[in-house]
Short mmCIF file of C-alpha atoms in Angstrom, two decimals:
data_model
loop_
_atom_site.label_atom_id
_atom_site.label_comp_id
_atom_site.label_asym_id
_atom_site.label_seq_id
_atom_site.Cartn_x
_atom_site.Cartn_y
_atom_site.Cartn_z
CA MET A 14 -26.76 89.99 19.00
CA PRO A 15 -28.87 93.13 19.53
CA ALA A 16 -27.43 96.34 17.90
CA ASP A 17 -27.93 98.23 21.11
CA SER A 18 -26.33 96.24 23.89
CA SER A 19 -26.11 98.81 26.61
CA PRO A 20 -27.09 97.50 30.13
CA VAL A 21 -30.38 99.50 30.19
CA GLU A 22 -31.59 98.37 26.79
CA LEU A 23 -30.61 94.75 27.56
CA TRP A 24 -32.44 94.81 30.84
CA GLN A 25 -35.57 96.25 29.25
CA ARG A 26 -35.43 93.53 26.64
CA ARG A 27 -34.51 90.51 28.84
CA ARG A 28 -36.10 91.32 32.25
CA TRP A 29 -39.05 88.90 31.97
CA THR A 30 -37.45 86.22 29.73
CA PRO A 31 -36.41 82.91 31.30
CA TRP A 32 -32.67 83.69 31.08
CA LEU A 33 -31.48 82.19 34.32
CA LEU A 34 -32.67 78.56 34.08
CA ASP A 35 -32.56 77.80 37.74
CA SER A 36 -34.56 80.85 38.80
CA GLN A 37 -37.87 82.47 37.79
CA PRO A 38 -37.51 85.95 36.00
CA ALA A 39 -39.57 87.58 38.67
CA VAL A 40 -37.13 86.45 41.35
CA LEU A 41 -34.22 88.01 39.64
CA ALA A 42 -36.08 91.13 38.66
CA THR A 43 -37.24 91.65 42.30
CA ALA A 44 -33.65 91.19 43.50
CA VAL A 45 -32.30 93.69 40.90
CA ALA A 46 -35.04 96.22 41.91
CA ALA A 47 -33.94 95.95 45.56
CA ARG A 48 -30.33 96.44 44.76
CA ARG A 49 -31.18 99.45 42.52
CA ARG A 50 -33.11 101.11 45.29
CA GLN A 51 -30.07 100.79 47.59
CA LEU A 52 -27.80 102.27 44.91
CA GLN A 53 -30.18 105.14 44.24
CA ALA A 54 -30.25 105.89 47.95
CA LEU A 55 -26.46 105.75 48.10
CA GLN A 56 -26.13 108.02 45.05
CA GLN A 57 -27.76 110.71 47.05
CA ILE A 58 -24.65 110.74 49.12
CA HIS A 59 -22.03 109.64 46.52
CA PRO A 60 -22.84 110.37 42.86
CA ARG A 61 -20.77 107.48 41.57
CA PRO A 62 -20.30 105.06 44.49
CA ARG A 63 -17.95 102.10 44.56
CA ILE A 64 -19.47 98.71 45.28
CA VAL A 65 -17.80 95.46 46.28
CA LEU A 66 -19.87 92.46 45.15
CA ALA A 67 -19.06 89.16 46.94
CA GLU A 68 -22.29 87.35 46.97
CA SER A 69 -22.02 83.54 46.98
CA ASP A 70 -25.65 83.07 45.78
CA PRO A 71 -25.72 83.27 42.00
CA VAL A 72 -29.02 85.08 41.85
CA GLN A 73 -27.92 87.64 44.36
CA PHE A 74 -24.58 88.02 42.62
CA LEU A 75 -26.21 88.66 39.22
CA ALA A 76 -28.74 90.95 40.70
CA GLY A 77 -25.95 93.09 42.25
CA PHE A 78 -23.90 93.07 39.10
CA LEU A 79 -26.76 94.07 36.83
CA ALA A 80 -28.01 96.76 39.27
CA ALA A 81 -24.43 98.31 39.36
CA CYS A 82 -24.21 98.29 35.58
CA LEU A 83 -27.71 99.82 35.17
CA ALA A 84 -26.91 102.49 37.70
CA GLY A 85 -23.42 103.31 36.29
CA CYS A 86 -21.69 102.48 39.54
CA ASP A 87 -18.19 101.21 39.86
CA VAL A 88 -18.24 97.53 40.95
CA ALA A 89 -15.45 95.38 42.22
CA LEU A 90 -16.03 91.59 42.21
CA GLY A 91 -14.99 89.80 45.41
CA ASN A 92 -14.29 86.24 46.34
CA PRO A 93 -16.59 85.13 49.13
CA ASP A 94 -13.86 82.79 50.34
CA TRP A 95 -11.28 85.47 50.92
CA GLY A 96 -9.90 85.65 54.41
CA GLN A 97 -9.23 88.71 56.62
CA ARG A 98 -5.85 89.41 54.91
CA GLU A 99 -7.44 89.69 51.42
CA TRP A 100 -10.40 91.77 52.77
CA ARG A 101 -8.04 94.26 54.45
CA GLN A 102 -6.35 94.66 51.00
CA VAL A 103 -9.72 95.19 49.31
CA GLN A 104 -10.64 97.91 52.00
CA SER A 105 -7.26 99.62 51.40
CA LYS A 106 -7.35 99.51 47.61
CA ILE A 107 -11.00 100.01 46.83
CA SER A 108 -12.33 102.00 49.89
CA PRO A 109 -15.96 100.84 48.92
CA HIS A 110 -19.01 102.73 49.78
CA LEU A 111 -21.09 99.59 49.92
CA CYS A 112 -20.42 95.86 50.20
CA TRP A 113 -22.81 93.12 49.15
CA GLY A 114 -21.78 89.74 50.63
CA GLY A 115 -18.43 89.19 52.30
CA PRO A 116 -17.64 90.67 55.78
CA GLU A 117 -18.96 93.95 57.18
CA LEU A 118 -16.35 96.50 56.26
CA PRO A 119 -15.89 99.58 58.41
CA GLU A 120 -17.30 103.06 57.67
CA LEU A 121 -20.05 102.04 55.24
CA PRO A 122 -23.23 104.06 55.14
CA ASP A 123 -26.46 103.23 56.81
CA LEU A 124 -28.94 103.22 53.92
CA THR A 125 -31.94 102.80 56.22
CA VAL A 126 -31.71 106.39 57.12
CA LEU A 127 -32.20 107.68 53.58
CA PRO A 128 -35.61 108.18 51.93
CA ALA A 129 -37.18 105.43 49.81
CA VAL A 130 -36.80 105.62 46.02
CA ASP A 131 -38.45 104.01 42.99
CA ALA A 132 -36.14 101.53 41.41
CA PHE A 133 -38.08 101.62 38.14
CA ALA A 134 -38.36 105.37 37.85
CA PRO A 135 -37.01 106.88 34.61
CA GLN A 136 -33.18 106.93 34.93
CA PRO A 137 -30.52 108.71 32.80
CA PRO A 138 -28.31 106.50 30.73
CA ALA A 139 -25.73 104.49 32.70
CA ASP A 140 -22.42 106.36 33.09
CA ARG A 141 -20.24 104.71 30.45
CA THR A 142 -17.10 105.61 32.35
CA ALA A 143 -17.99 103.33 35.24
CA VAL A 144 -15.43 100.60 35.81
CA ILE A 145 -15.89 96.87 36.51
CA LEU A 146 -12.99 95.57 38.62
CA ILE A 147 -12.29 91.80 38.21
CA PRO A 148 -10.00 90.17 40.72
CA THR A 149 -6.85 88.35 39.80
CA GLY A 150 -4.49 86.72 42.29
CA GLY A 151 -5.20 86.67 46.02
CA THR A 152 -4.20 83.06 46.66
CA ALA A 153 -0.47 83.51 47.43
CA GLY A 154 0.12 87.14 46.68
CA SER A 155 -1.71 90.37 46.92
CA VAL A 156 -5.30 90.88 45.47
CA ARG A 157 -5.22 92.76 42.23
CA PHE A 158 -8.17 94.20 40.30
CA VAL A 159 -8.18 94.36 36.53
CA VAL A 160 -10.00 97.54 35.25
CA HIS A 161 -12.65 96.67 32.60
CA ARG A 162 -15.61 98.70 31.43
CA TRP A 163 -18.87 97.57 29.92
CA GLN A 164 -17.50 98.25 26.49
CA THR A 165 -14.53 95.91 26.81
CA LEU A 166 -16.70 93.05 28.25
CA LEU A 167 -19.15 93.63 25.38
CA ALA A 168 -16.27 93.41 22.82
CA ALA A 169 -15.33 90.02 24.34
CA VAL A 170 -18.84 88.69 24.08
CA ARG A 171 -19.10 89.87 20.47
CA GLY A 172 -15.83 88.17 19.61
CA PHE A 173 -16.87 84.97 21.26
CA CYS A 174 -20.28 84.90 19.45
CA ASP A 175 -18.53 85.68 16.12
CA GLY A 176 -16.25 82.70 16.74
CA PHE A 177 -18.56 80.13 18.28
CA GLY A 178 -22.02 81.28 17.12
CA GLN A 179 -25.02 82.51 19.07
CA PRO A 180 -27.24 82.37 21.07
CA VAL A 181 -24.95 81.05 23.83
CA ASN A 182 -26.36 78.65 26.40
CA ALA A 183 -23.86 78.18 29.27
CA TYR A 184 -23.73 75.48 31.84
CA CYS A 185 -21.55 77.34 34.47
CA VAL A 186 -19.64 75.36 37.09
CA LEU A 187 -17.00 78.17 37.68
CA PRO A 188 -17.42 81.02 40.25
CA LEU A 189 -19.20 84.11 38.89
CA HIS A 190 -16.69 86.43 40.58
CA HIS A 191 -13.97 84.85 38.27
CA VAL A 192 -13.65 86.19 34.73
CA SER A 193 -14.46 82.82 33.20
CA GLY A 194 -17.73 82.64 35.19
CA LEU A 195 -18.77 86.22 34.69
CA MET A 196 -18.20 86.05 30.97
CA GLN A 197 -20.33 82.92 30.69
CA ALA A 198 -23.25 84.91 32.30
CA LEU A 199 -22.65 87.90 30.09
CA ARG A 200 -22.54 85.77 26.84
CA THR A 201 -25.88 84.24 27.59
CA TRP A 202 -27.53 87.47 28.76
CA ILE A 203 -26.34 89.58 25.78
CA SER A 204 -26.81 86.88 23.05
CA GLY A 205 -30.26 85.78 24.11
CA GLY A 206 -29.27 82.46 25.52
CA GLN A 207 -29.79 80.71 28.80
CA LEU A 208 -27.57 80.29 31.92
CA VAL A 209 -27.56 77.53 34.57
CA THR A 210 -25.12 77.70 37.47
CA GLN A 211 -24.10 74.70 39.67
CA PRO A 212 -21.17 74.12 42.09
CA PHE A 213 -18.76 71.71 40.45
CA ARG A 214 -18.74 69.56 43.62
CA SER A 215 -22.49 68.82 43.15
CA LEU A 216 -21.97 68.01 39.45
CA VAL A 217 -19.42 65.32 40.18
CA THR A 218 -21.94 63.66 42.51
CA GLY A 219 -24.08 63.06 39.45
CA GLN A 220 -26.53 65.93 39.89
CA ILE A 221 -27.13 66.99 36.20
CA LEU A 222 -29.27 69.95 35.67
CA VAL A 223 -29.44 69.89 31.84
CA PRO A 224 -29.80 66.17 30.71
CA SER A 225 -29.54 66.88 26.93
CA PRO A 226 -26.98 69.66 26.49
CA GLN A 227 -26.60 69.50 22.67
CA ASP A 228 -27.08 73.29 22.36
CA TRP A 229 -25.00 74.17 25.44
CA THR A 230 -21.43 75.10 26.22
CA ILE A 231 -19.59 74.29 29.41
CA SER A 232 -16.21 75.82 30.60
CA LEU A 233 -13.73 73.53 32.51
CA VAL A 234 -10.20 73.60 33.78
CA PRO A 235 -8.19 70.43 33.07
CA THR A 236 -8.52 68.94 36.61
CA GLN A 237 -12.32 69.21 36.27
CA LEU A 238 -12.24 67.58 32.87
CA GLN A 239 -10.23 64.74 34.25
CA ARG A 240 -12.71 64.18 37.04
CA LEU A 241 -15.64 64.08 34.71
CA LEU A 242 -13.95 61.75 32.29
CA SER A 243 -13.35 59.30 35.16
CA GLN A 244 -17.09 58.68 35.61
CA GLU A 245 -18.67 56.87 32.69
CA ARG A 246 -22.07 58.56 33.00
CA LEU A 247 -20.61 62.09 33.19
CA ALA A 248 -18.27 61.34 30.31
CA ARG A 249 -21.16 60.34 28.09
CA TRP A 250 -23.01 63.43 29.20
CA LEU A 251 -20.07 65.67 28.43
CA ALA A 252 -19.77 64.31 24.89
CA GLN A 253 -23.33 65.66 24.13
CA PHE A 254 -22.31 69.33 24.55
CA ARG A 255 -21.99 71.60 21.56
CA THR A 256 -18.68 72.92 22.94
CA VAL A 257 -16.56 72.13 25.92
CA LEU A 258 -14.26 75.05 26.59
CA LEU A 259 -11.04 74.09 28.21
CA GLY A 260 -8.65 76.60 29.74
CA GLY A 261 -7.15 77.88 32.98
CA GLY A 262 -3.88 76.05 32.41
CA PRO A 263 -2.09 73.61 30.17
CA ALA A 264 -3.74 70.19 29.61
CA TRP A 265 -1.46 67.16 29.56
CA PRO A 266 -1.27 64.81 26.49
CA ASP A 267 -2.96 61.90 28.15
CA LEU A 268 -5.98 63.95 29.21
CA LEU A 269 -6.36 65.33 25.60
CA ALA A 270 -6.06 61.81 24.20
CA ALA A 271 -8.73 60.52 26.62
CA ALA A 272 -11.01 63.42 25.47
CA ARG A 273 -10.47 62.65 21.82
CA GLY A 274 -11.14 59.04 22.47
CA ARG A 275 -14.48 59.86 24.10
CA LYS A 276 -15.36 62.28 21.26
CA ILE A 277 -15.53 65.26 23.65
CA PRO A 278 -15.92 68.43 21.56
CA LEU A 279 -13.16 70.31 23.25
CA ALA A 280 -12.21 73.90 22.39
CA LEU A 281 -8.75 74.50 23.73
CA THR A 282 -8.74 78.16 24.72
CA TYR A 283 -6.34 80.87 25.54
CA GLY A 284 -7.22 84.14 27.51
CA MET A 285 -6.98 85.86 30.75
CA THR A 286 -8.63 88.34 33.07
CA GLU A 287 -6.87 91.22 31.30
CA THR A 288 -8.50 90.30 27.98
CA ALA A 289 -11.96 89.50 29.44
CA ALA A 290 -11.31 85.71 28.90
CA LEU A 291 -10.90 84.19 25.48
CA VAL A 292 -8.81 85.63 22.66
CA ALA A 293 -7.86 82.39 20.85
CA ALA A 294 -9.21 78.91 20.57
CA LEU A 295 -8.79 75.58 18.80
CA MET A 296 -12.25 74.74 17.65
CA PRO A 297 -13.85 71.27 18.54
CA ASP A 298 -13.76 69.97 14.99
CA GLU A 299 -10.08 70.87 14.73
CA PHE A 300 -9.41 69.22 18.08
CA LEU A 301 -11.18 66.01 17.13
CA ARG A 302 -9.21 65.86 13.93
CA GLY A 303 -5.96 65.91 15.92
CA GLN A 304 -4.95 69.44 15.15
CA THR A 305 -3.00 71.66 17.54
CA GLY A 306 -2.60 75.41 17.81
CA GLY A 307 -5.57 77.66 18.18
CA SER A 308 -6.44 80.66 16.12
CA SER A 309 -7.31 84.19 17.24
CA LEU A 310 -10.95 84.99 17.81
CA PRO A 311 -12.40 87.73 15.52
CA HIS A 312 -11.84 90.58 18.07
CA ALA A 313 -8.22 89.76 18.68
CA GLN A 314 -4.77 89.47 17.03
CA LEU A 315 -1.81 87.54 18.50
CA ARG A 316 1.81 88.06 17.57
CA ILE A 317 5.13 86.54 18.70
CA VAL A 318 7.50 89.47 19.14
CA GLY A 319 11.33 89.71 19.32
CA PRO A 320 13.80 92.53 19.85
CA ALA A 321 13.66 93.50 16.22
CA GLY A 322 9.98 92.86 15.51
CA ASP A 323 7.60 89.94 14.96
CA LEU A 324 9.20 86.52 14.89
CA PRO A 325 8.70 84.07 12.04
CA PRO A 326 6.67 80.91 12.39
CA GLY A 327 8.21 78.32 14.67
CA GLU A 328 10.33 80.68 16.79
CA ILE A 329 9.57 80.99 20.41
CA GLY A 330 9.05 84.39 21.89
CA PRO A 331 6.85 86.61 24.05
CA ILE A 332 3.23 86.86 23.07
CA ALA A 333 1.63 90.22 22.24
CA ILE A 334 -2.14 90.55 22.28
CA GLN A 335 -4.14 93.29 20.46
CA THR A 336 -7.79 93.15 21.23
CA SER A 337 -10.81 95.42 21.65
CA SER A 338 -11.62 93.59 24.95
CA LEU A 339 -8.40 94.68 26.59
CA ALA A 340 -8.57 96.12 30.12
CA GLU A 341 -6.97 99.40 30.99
CA GLY A 342 -4.65 98.15 33.60
CA TYR A 343 -4.64 97.24 37.26
CA TYR A 344 -6.60 99.35 39.70
CA GLY A 345 -4.44 101.78 41.68
CA GLU A 346 -1.10 100.57 40.44
CA PRO A 347 1.28 101.01 37.44
CA SER A 348 0.56 98.65 34.62
CA PRO A 349 3.84 98.16 32.59
CA ALA A 350 2.36 95.25 30.54
CA PHE A 351 -0.13 97.70 29.11
CA THR A 352 2.52 99.75 27.23
CA GLU A 353 0.73 100.42 23.99
CA ALA A 354 -2.93 101.33 23.26
CA GLY A 355 -4.84 98.20 22.57
CA CYS A 356 -1.78 95.88 23.08
CA PHE A 357 -0.97 93.68 26.10
CA TYR A 358 2.20 91.76 26.81
CA PRO A 359 1.34 88.89 29.16
CA ASP A 360 4.06 86.72 30.72
CA ASP A 361 3.39 83.93 28.26
CA LEU A 362 5.89 82.51 25.77
CA GLY A 363 4.76 80.62 22.59
CA TYR A 364 5.16 80.40 18.86
CA LEU A 365 2.96 80.48 15.73
CA ASP A 366 2.82 77.59 13.35
CA ALA A 367 2.79 78.08 9.51
CA ALA A 368 -0.99 78.29 9.53
CA GLY A 369 -1.05 80.94 12.24
CA GLY A 370 -2.00 78.57 15.12
CA LEU A 371 -0.87 79.56 18.56
CA HIS A 372 1.16 77.17 20.61
CA ILE A 373 1.81 78.05 24.28
CA VAL A 374 5.29 76.95 25.73
CA GLY A 375 4.94 78.39 29.15
CA ARG A 376 5.30 81.43 31.28
CA ASP A 377 8.53 83.48 31.07
CA SER A 378 8.47 83.91 34.82
CA ASP A 379 8.28 80.15 35.34
CA LYS A 380 11.18 79.50 33.05
CA ILE A 381 14.00 77.66 34.77
CA ILE A 382 17.58 78.46 33.84
CA THR A 383 19.83 75.60 34.83
CA GLY A 384 23.49 75.44 33.85
CA GLY A 385 22.80 78.10 31.16
CA GLU A 386 19.98 76.05 29.63
CA ASN A 387 16.30 77.15 29.52
CA VAL A 388 13.76 74.63 30.78
CA PHE A 389 9.97 75.21 30.46
CA PRO A 390 8.07 73.45 33.36
CA ALA A 391 5.07 72.61 31.19
CA GLU A 392 7.13 70.42 28.97
CA VAL A 393 8.65 68.44 31.88
CA GLU A 394 5.25 68.20 33.61
CA ALA A 395 3.65 66.71 30.44
CA ALA A 396 6.47 64.11 30.33
CA LEU A 397 6.02 63.20 33.96
CA ARG A 398 2.17 62.90 33.58
CA ALA A 399 2.66 60.67 30.53
CA THR A 400 4.39 58.12 32.74
CA ARG A 401 1.02 57.60 34.57
CA GLN A 402 2.90 57.30 37.79
CA VAL A 403 2.01 60.67 39.29
CA ALA A 404 -1.52 61.84 40.19
CA ASP A 405 -0.42 65.46 40.04
CA VAL A 406 2.88 67.33 39.46
CA CYS A 407 4.39 70.82 39.29
CA VAL A 408 7.96 71.51 38.13
CA ILE A 409 9.82 74.52 39.56
CA GLY A 410 13.44 75.76 39.80
CA LEU A 411 15.15 75.94 43.19
CA PRO A 412 18.29 78.12 43.72
CA ASP A 413 21.54 76.17 43.53
CA PRO A 414 25.16 77.42 43.83
CA GLN A 415 26.41 75.05 41.03
CA TRP A 416 23.56 75.09 38.53
CA GLY A 417 22.05 78.50 39.27
CA GLN A 418 18.64 76.65 39.54
CA VAL A 419 17.93 72.91 39.71
CA VAL A 420 14.87 71.45 38.06
CA THR A 421 12.66 70.20 40.91
CA ALA A 422 9.53 68.01 40.54
CA VAL A 423 6.89 68.46 43.32
CA TYR A 424 4.59 65.55 42.76
CA VAL A 425 1.67 63.54 44.16
CA PRO A 426 2.44 59.84 43.84
CA ASP A 427 -0.07 57.58 42.13
CA SER A 428 -1.59 55.27 44.76
CA ASP A 429 -0.44 52.21 42.87
CA CYS A 430 3.21 53.20 42.51
CA SER A 431 6.19 51.82 44.30
CA GLU A 432 7.97 53.67 47.17
CA ASP A 433 11.10 54.34 45.08
CA LEU A 434 9.09 56.38 42.58
CA PRO A 435 11.83 58.97 41.73
CA THR A 436 14.02 56.20 40.39
CA ALA A 437 11.15 54.84 38.19
CA LEU A 438 10.39 58.40 36.93
CA LYS A 439 14.05 59.13 36.10
CA ALA A 440 14.23 55.96 34.03
CA ALA A 441 10.92 56.73 32.26
CA LEU A 442 12.27 60.18 31.17
CA VAL A 443 15.37 58.73 29.48
CA GLY A 444 15.00 59.34 25.76
CA GLN A 445 11.95 61.53 26.29
CA LEU A 446 13.67 64.73 27.35
CA SER A 447 17.11 66.13 27.10
CA ARG A 448 19.14 65.37 30.27
CA TYR A 449 19.31 68.94 31.42
CA LYS A 450 15.50 69.04 31.64
CA HIS A 451 15.37 66.02 33.95
CA PRO A 452 14.51 66.98 37.57
CA LYS A 453 17.45 66.72 39.98
CA ARG A 454 15.35 67.05 43.06
CA TRP A 455 12.03 65.26 43.84
CA VAL A 456 9.52 66.27 46.48
CA ALA A 457 6.59 64.03 47.30
CA VAL A 458 3.53 65.75 48.78
CA ALA A 459 0.06 64.63 49.58
CA ALA A 460 -1.60 67.26 47.40
CA LEU A 461 -0.61 70.41 45.42
CA PRO A 462 -2.02 73.82 46.35
CA ARG A 463 -4.76 74.52 43.89
CA SER A 464 -7.68 76.88 43.88
CA PRO A 465 -11.33 75.50 43.77
CA GLN A 466 -11.11 75.99 40.06
CA GLY A 467 -7.99 73.77 39.83
CA LYS A 468 -5.47 76.64 39.29
CA LEU A 469 -2.07 75.89 40.64
CA SER A 470 -0.24 78.31 42.92
CA ARG A 471 3.41 78.04 41.97
CA PRO A 472 4.54 80.38 44.75
CA ALA A 473 2.93 78.08 47.26
CA VAL A 474 4.58 75.07 45.52
CA LEU A 475 7.95 76.79 45.86
CA LYS A 476 7.38 77.18 49.57
CA LEU A 477 6.47 73.57 49.89
CA ALA A 478 9.71 72.53 48.11
CA GLN A 479 11.81 74.81 50.11
CA HIS A 480 10.51 73.65 53.47
CA SER A 481 9.88 69.95 52.76
CA ALA A 482 12.21 67.51 54.41
CA ALA A 483 11.62 65.26 51.46
CA ALA A 484 13.66 67.41 49.14
CA SER A 485 16.77 65.47 48.35
CA PRO A 486 20.20 66.99 47.46
CA ALA A 487 20.67 67.84 43.77
CA ALA A 488 21.76 64.82 41.85
CA PRO A 489 24.72 64.97 39.57
CA SER A 490 24.17 65.74 35.90
#
């Protein structure tokens, strides 16, 4: 990786290299120049303007992002699929001076009345205090922006390259406005690799843009991996990758077993928007040997904390993350999880094994307390998936006057299963889980509310369960 990895130095070095595989360098350079002219004109009014970037076209998105970084402007990434409700929140929280993509927001300047400027004229170094706001949420709750800077994103790239090697070539099927998509682009640009972008829906139709991906990485969520493994041709293609990064939620045992059987070089990852994506991973060779529990990447340290300090191996507790890629908080709101410099306390619970491997148990906020017992949904969901009688499932807790909460399974029946599926599932769980972990209510649905990336919205599932006529009364213990 270059010693000087500032946006200006990187752009001078990489401007005419074939970095974006599905576009000529001149196309991206021309688009960056056009965006820089707009920003230079805007900076005559606002020295440090705030930009919202919601371009659906990858070239235009990357051009806008690079132009903002080169000019030292604050840039907030936006989801082109947001509705009016989300965009009203963006307008209220960000008050942008300029919006690329997305709807026309009120009171934005007319740049056509300003004099033309030279996008390639000598520029002062980019303002290192400019912020990069990456969205999190917005599906069932309010839109929040995580505050990163170039330095924290660069630290994440360095940590990834130190752990996985470089240069990084990324086959990106995730949205660029999402941290997992953005970081793929930055890893390739900074490390000297190549990037190809493709909507996942076109990949599953068999349109493969890199036929021989031995030197490439691809990032997937579990539902995407499942769909690719279900097609023989795509499963063989996936096995050729150097690394298949899997994150975005817990993977169920049957899926991991199928990946091992197909010799898929999976790297099971742990990270989040607040840490600029990955901070821990189980490497592909470890995964294929049947190991569990990923290790921290070089730029991060993970601990399991208790009331009196760090917990010993095997004990479950809250996870604490120390990393140079940590964000500063959430834009425009208090950030209690960021209570120490360089340390973040997510909502996740887990434990470390004797070798220091991290095992995620679930989210503290998802934990169900029923009859005084703690139940972690991920464990129950894995047991239900292992029955192979549900196509999808989410376990939640519903309020109950007797139990406090009752374990509730909201599931999509497998097409080949009988009508009385709850009875079959109850029987299958006997001996697999303690009785207090067995669902007492069952809600059948046609589909679970998931984002285009496969991420489940538990608040939306909760509403489904609360309003579904299929929810049965709680069964006796």
